[in-house]
GROMACS .gro file of C-alpha atoms in nm:
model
  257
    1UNK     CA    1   3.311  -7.172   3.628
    2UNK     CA    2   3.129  -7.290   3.310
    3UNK     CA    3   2.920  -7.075   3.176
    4UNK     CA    4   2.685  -7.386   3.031
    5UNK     CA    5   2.450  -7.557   3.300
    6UNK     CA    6   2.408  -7.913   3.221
    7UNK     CA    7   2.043  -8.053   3.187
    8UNK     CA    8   2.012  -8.160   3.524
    9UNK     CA    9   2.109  -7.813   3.664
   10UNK     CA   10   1.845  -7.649   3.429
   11UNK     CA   11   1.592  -7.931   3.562
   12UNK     CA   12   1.664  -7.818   3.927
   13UNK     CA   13   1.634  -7.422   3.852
   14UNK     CA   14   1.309  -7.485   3.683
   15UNK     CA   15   1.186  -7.666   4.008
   16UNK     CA   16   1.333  -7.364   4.195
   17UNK     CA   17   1.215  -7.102   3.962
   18UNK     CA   18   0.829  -7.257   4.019
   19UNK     CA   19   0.843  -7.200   4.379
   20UNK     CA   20   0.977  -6.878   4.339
   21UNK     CA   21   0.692  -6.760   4.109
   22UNK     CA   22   0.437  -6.966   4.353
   23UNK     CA   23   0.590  -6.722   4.636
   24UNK     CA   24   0.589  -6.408   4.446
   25UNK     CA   25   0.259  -6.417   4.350
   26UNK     CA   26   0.132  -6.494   4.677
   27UNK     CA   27   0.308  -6.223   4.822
   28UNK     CA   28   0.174  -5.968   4.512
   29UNK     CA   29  -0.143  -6.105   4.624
   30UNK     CA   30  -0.100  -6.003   4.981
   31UNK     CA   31  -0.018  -5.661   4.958
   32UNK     CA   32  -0.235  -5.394   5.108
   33UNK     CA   33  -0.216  -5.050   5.211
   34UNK     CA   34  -0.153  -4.998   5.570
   35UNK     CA   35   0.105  -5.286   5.623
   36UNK     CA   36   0.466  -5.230   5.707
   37UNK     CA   37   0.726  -5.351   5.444
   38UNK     CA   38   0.884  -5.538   5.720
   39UNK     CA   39   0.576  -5.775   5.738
   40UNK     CA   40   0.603  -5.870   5.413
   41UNK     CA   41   0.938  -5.973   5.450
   42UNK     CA   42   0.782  -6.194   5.751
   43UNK     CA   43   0.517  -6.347   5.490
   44UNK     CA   44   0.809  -6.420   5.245
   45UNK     CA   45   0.988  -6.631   5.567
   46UNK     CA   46   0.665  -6.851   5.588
   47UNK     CA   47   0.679  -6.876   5.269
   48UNK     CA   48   1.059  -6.982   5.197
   49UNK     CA   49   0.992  -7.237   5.532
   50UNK     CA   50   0.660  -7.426   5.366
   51UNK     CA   51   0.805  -7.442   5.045
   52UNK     CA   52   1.076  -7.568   5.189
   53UNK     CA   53   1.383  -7.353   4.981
   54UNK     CA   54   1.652  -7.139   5.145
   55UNK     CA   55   1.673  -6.784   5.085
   56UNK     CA   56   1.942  -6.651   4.791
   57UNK     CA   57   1.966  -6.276   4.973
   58UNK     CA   58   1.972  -6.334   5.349
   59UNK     CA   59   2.357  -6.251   5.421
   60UNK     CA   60   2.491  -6.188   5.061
   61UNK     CA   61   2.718  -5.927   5.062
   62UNK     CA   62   2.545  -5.874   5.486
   63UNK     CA   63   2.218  -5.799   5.283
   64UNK     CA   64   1.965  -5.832   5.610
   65UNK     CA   65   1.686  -5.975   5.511
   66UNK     CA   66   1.552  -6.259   5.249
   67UNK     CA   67   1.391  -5.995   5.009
   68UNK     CA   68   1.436  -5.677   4.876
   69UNK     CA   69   1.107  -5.430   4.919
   70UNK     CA   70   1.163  -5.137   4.762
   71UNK     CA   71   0.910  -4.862   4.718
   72UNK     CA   72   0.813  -4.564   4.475
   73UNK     CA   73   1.216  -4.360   4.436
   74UNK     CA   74   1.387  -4.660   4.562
   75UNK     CA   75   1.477  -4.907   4.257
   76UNK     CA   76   1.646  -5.238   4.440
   77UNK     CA   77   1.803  -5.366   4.768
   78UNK     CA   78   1.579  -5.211   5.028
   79UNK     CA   79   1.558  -5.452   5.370
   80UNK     CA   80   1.189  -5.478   5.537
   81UNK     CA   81   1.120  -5.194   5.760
   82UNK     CA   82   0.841  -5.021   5.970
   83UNK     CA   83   0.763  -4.816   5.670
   84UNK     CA   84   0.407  -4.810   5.672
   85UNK     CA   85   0.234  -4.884   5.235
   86UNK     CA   86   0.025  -4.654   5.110
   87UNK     CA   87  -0.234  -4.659   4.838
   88UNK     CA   88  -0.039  -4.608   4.524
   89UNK     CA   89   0.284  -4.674   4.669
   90UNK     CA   90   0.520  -4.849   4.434
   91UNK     CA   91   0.647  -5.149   4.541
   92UNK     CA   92   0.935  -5.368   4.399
   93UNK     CA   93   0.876  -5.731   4.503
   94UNK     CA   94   1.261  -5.879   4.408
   95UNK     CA   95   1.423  -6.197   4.572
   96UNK     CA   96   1.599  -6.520   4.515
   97UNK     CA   97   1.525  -6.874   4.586
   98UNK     CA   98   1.813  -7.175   4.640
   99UNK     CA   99   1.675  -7.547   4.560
  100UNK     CA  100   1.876  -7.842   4.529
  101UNK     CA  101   2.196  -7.569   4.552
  102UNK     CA  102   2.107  -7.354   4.250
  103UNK     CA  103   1.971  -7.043   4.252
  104UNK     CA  104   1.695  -6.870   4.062
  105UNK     CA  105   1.615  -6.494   4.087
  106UNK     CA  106   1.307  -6.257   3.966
  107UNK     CA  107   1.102  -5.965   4.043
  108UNK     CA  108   0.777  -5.764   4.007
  109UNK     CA  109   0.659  -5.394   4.051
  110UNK     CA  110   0.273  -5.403   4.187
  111UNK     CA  111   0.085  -5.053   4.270
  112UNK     CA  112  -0.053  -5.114   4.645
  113UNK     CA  113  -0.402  -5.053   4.620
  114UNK     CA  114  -0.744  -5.107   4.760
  115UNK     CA  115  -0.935  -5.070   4.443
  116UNK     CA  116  -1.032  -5.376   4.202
  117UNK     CA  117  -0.768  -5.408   3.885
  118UNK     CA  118  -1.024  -5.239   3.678
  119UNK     CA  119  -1.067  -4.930   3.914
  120UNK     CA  120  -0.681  -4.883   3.938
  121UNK     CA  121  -0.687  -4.879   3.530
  122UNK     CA  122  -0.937  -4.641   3.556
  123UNK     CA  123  -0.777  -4.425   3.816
  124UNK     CA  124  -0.616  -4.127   3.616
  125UNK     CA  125  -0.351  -4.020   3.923
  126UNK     CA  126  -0.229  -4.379   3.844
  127UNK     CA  127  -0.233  -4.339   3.468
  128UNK     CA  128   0.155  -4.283   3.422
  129UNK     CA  129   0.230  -4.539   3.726
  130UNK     CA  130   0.084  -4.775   3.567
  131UNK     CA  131   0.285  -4.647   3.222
  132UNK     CA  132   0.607  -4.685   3.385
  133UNK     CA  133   0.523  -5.088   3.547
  134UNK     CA  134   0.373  -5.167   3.196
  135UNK     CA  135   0.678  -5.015   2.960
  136UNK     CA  136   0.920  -5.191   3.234
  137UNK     CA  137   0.739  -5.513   3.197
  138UNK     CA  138   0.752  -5.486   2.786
  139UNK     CA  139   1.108  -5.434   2.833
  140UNK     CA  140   1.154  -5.800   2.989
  141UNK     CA  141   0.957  -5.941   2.740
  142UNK     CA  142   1.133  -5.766   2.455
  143UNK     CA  143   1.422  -5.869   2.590
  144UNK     CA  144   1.369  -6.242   2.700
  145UNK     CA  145   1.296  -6.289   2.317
  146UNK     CA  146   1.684  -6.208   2.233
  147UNK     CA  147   1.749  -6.493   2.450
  148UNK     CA  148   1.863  -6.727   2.185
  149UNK     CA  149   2.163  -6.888   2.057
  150UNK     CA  150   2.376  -6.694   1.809
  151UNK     CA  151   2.249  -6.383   1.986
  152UNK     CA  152   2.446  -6.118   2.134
  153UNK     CA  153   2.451  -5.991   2.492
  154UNK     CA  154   2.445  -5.626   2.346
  155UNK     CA  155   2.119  -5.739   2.178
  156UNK     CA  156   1.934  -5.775   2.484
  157UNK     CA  157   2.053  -5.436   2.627
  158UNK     CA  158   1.960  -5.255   2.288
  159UNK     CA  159   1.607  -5.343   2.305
  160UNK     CA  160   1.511  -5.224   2.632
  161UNK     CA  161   1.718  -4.921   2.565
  162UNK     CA  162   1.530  -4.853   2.269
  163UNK     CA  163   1.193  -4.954   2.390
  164UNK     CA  164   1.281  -4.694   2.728
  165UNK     CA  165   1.363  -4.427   2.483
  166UNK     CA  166   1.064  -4.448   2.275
  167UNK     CA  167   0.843  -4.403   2.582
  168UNK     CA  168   1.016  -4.124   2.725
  169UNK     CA  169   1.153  -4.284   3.006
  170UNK     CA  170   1.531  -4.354   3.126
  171UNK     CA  171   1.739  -4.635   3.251
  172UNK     CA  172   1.917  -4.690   3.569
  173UNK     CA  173   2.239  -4.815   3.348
  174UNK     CA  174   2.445  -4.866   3.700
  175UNK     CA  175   2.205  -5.171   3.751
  176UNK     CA  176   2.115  -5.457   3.513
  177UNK     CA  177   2.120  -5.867   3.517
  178UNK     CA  178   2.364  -6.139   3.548
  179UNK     CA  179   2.435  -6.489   3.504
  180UNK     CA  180   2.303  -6.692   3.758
  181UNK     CA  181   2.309  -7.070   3.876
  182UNK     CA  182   2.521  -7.224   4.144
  183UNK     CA  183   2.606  -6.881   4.282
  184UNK     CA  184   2.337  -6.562   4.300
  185UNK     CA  185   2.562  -6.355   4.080
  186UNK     CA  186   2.760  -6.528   3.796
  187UNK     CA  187   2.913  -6.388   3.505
  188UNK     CA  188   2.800  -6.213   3.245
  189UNK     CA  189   2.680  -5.917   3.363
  190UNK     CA  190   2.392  -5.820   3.164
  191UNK     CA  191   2.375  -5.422   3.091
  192UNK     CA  192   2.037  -5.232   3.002
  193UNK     CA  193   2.150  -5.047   2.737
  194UNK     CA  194   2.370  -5.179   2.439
  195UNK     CA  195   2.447  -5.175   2.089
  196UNK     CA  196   2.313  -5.462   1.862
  197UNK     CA  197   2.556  -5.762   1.797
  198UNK     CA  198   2.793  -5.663   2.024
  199UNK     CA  199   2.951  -5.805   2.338
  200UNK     CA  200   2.919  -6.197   2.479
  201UNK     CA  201   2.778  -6.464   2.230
  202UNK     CA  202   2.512  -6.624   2.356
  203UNK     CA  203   2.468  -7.011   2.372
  204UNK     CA  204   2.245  -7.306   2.483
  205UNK     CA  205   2.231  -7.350   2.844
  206UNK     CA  206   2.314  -7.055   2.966
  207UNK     CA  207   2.092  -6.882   3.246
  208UNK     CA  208   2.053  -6.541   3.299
  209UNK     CA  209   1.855  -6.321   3.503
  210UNK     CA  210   1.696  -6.020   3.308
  211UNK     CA  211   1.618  -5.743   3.483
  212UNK     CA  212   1.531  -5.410   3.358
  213UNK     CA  213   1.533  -5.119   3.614
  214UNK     CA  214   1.357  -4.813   3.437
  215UNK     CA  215   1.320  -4.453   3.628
  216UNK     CA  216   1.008  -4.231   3.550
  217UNK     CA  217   1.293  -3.908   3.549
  218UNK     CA  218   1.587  -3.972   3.515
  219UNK     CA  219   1.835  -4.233   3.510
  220UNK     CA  220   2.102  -4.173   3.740
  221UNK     CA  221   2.021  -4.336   4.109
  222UNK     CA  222   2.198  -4.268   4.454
  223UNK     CA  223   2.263  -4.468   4.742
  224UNK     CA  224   2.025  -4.421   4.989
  225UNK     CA  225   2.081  -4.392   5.383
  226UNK     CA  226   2.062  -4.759   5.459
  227UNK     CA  227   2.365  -4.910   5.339
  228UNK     CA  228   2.182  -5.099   5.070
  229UNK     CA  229   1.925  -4.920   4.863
  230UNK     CA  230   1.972  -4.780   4.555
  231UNK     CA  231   1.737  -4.476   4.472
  232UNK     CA  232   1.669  -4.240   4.165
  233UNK     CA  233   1.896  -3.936   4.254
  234UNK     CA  234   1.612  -3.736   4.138
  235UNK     CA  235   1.297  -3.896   4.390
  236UNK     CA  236   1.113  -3.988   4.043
  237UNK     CA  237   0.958  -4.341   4.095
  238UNK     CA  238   1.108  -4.636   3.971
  239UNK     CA  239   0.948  -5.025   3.860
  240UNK     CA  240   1.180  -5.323   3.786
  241UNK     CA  241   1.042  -5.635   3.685
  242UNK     CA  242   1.287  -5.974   3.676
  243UNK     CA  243   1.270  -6.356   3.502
  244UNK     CA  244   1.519  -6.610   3.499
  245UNK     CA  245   1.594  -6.768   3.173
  246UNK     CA  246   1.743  -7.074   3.026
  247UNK     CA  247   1.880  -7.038   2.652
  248UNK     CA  248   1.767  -7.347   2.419
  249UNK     CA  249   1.803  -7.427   2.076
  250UNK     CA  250   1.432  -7.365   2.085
  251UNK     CA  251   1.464  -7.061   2.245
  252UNK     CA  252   1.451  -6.913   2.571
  253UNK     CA  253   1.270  -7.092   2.849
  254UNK     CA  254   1.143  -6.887   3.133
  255UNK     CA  255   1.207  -7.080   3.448
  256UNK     CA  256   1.047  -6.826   3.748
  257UNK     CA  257   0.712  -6.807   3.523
   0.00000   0.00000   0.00000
């Protein structure tokens, strides 16, 4: 399998990666205390069906359901359930998307509140929830910048390492990205932590999926009683925030913005 998408596979994810961001906002959007997590994986059904794309997660590896909704201590691959939201709850928002046979893949952390954006801010028992989504969301940004040809795979791994360390939170290094295209998981992997020039070569037209996992305690995670979730061994809460990226010559094009 080449590493390398052609043009034409990059102009398909882009398509794809548009109606994934069109569905995770609306389903950011929707959240509210009081729901189960298991109607939100309902809302993201509707969603996949009038959009028209097939689910990447539904049956991968017997995953259960078409998104992953995990909340507060559990960092990825929780199914829907009757777990009931509560205000300041928070919840990972992660799932895939297949159009035209290509996948794209991305994620958000939102805090499930009642309160306007500017009351949450102001909220001080949200003040280091709010620390951990924004530090995890720099992290993807810092690192969707070493996207680039004649960069290094390490290089992307050092920079949200560094950027974790120097806000005194920790990585789940178990979990990280991965190539992505005409299957959900593709070569490289893509580890959180790394030394600078080191590892893989990157080159135009490869696509990865970014995805730092960062834990408000520490960084080693469990699995929890499901089957599927992996949780902070520790309870502390956890945000993860996810793009999908093309490498140009230009530089890296997010295609699930």
């Amino acid at each position: 399998m080449s590493l390398i998408k052609t043009p034409a596979q990059i102009e398909a994810m882009k398509e794809g990666g548009r109606i994934l961001a069109a569905i995770l906002s609306d389903l950011a959007d929707y959240v509210k205390p009081g729901m189960t997590t298991r109607e939100l994986s309902a809302r993201t059904v509707e969603l996949l069906r009038s959009h028209q794309v097939q689910p990447s997660f539904l049956d991968y590896n017997n995953y259960p359901d078409v998104i992953c909704l995990s909340v507060n201590h559990q960092c990825v691959h929780t199914p829907g359930s009757d777990y009931v939201l509560k205000e300041g709850d928070l919840l990972k928002l992660d799932f895939g998307v297949i159009h035209k046979g290509l996948h794209t893949d991305a994620a958000r952390t939102v805090l499930v509140t009642n309160l306007s954006r500017d009351e949450a801010r102001e909220k001080k028992e949200y003040h280091n929830r709010r620390k951990l989504m924004q530090v995890t969301r720099e992290c993807l940004e810092k690192a969707i910048v070493m996207c680039r040809p004649d960069g290094y795979l390490g290089d992307i791994g050092h920079v949200i390492e560094s950027h974790v360390k120097d806000n005194g939170f920790s990585i789940a290094a178990e979990l990280g990205g991965h190539g992505i295209g005409t299957k959900l998981h593709e070569e490289p992997w893509v580890a959180n932590t790394g030394k600078p020039q080191s590892g893989m070569k990157l080159e135009a037209g490869m696509v990865l999926a970014i995805e730092p996992i960062i834990n408000m305690g520490r960084g080693a995670i469990k699995d929890g009683d499901d089957g599927f979730t992996y949780e902070t061994a520790d309870g502390s809460l956890s945000a993860h925030f996810e793009h999908t990226v093309v490498i140009t010559e230009g530089g890296p094009v997010i295609l699930t913005a």
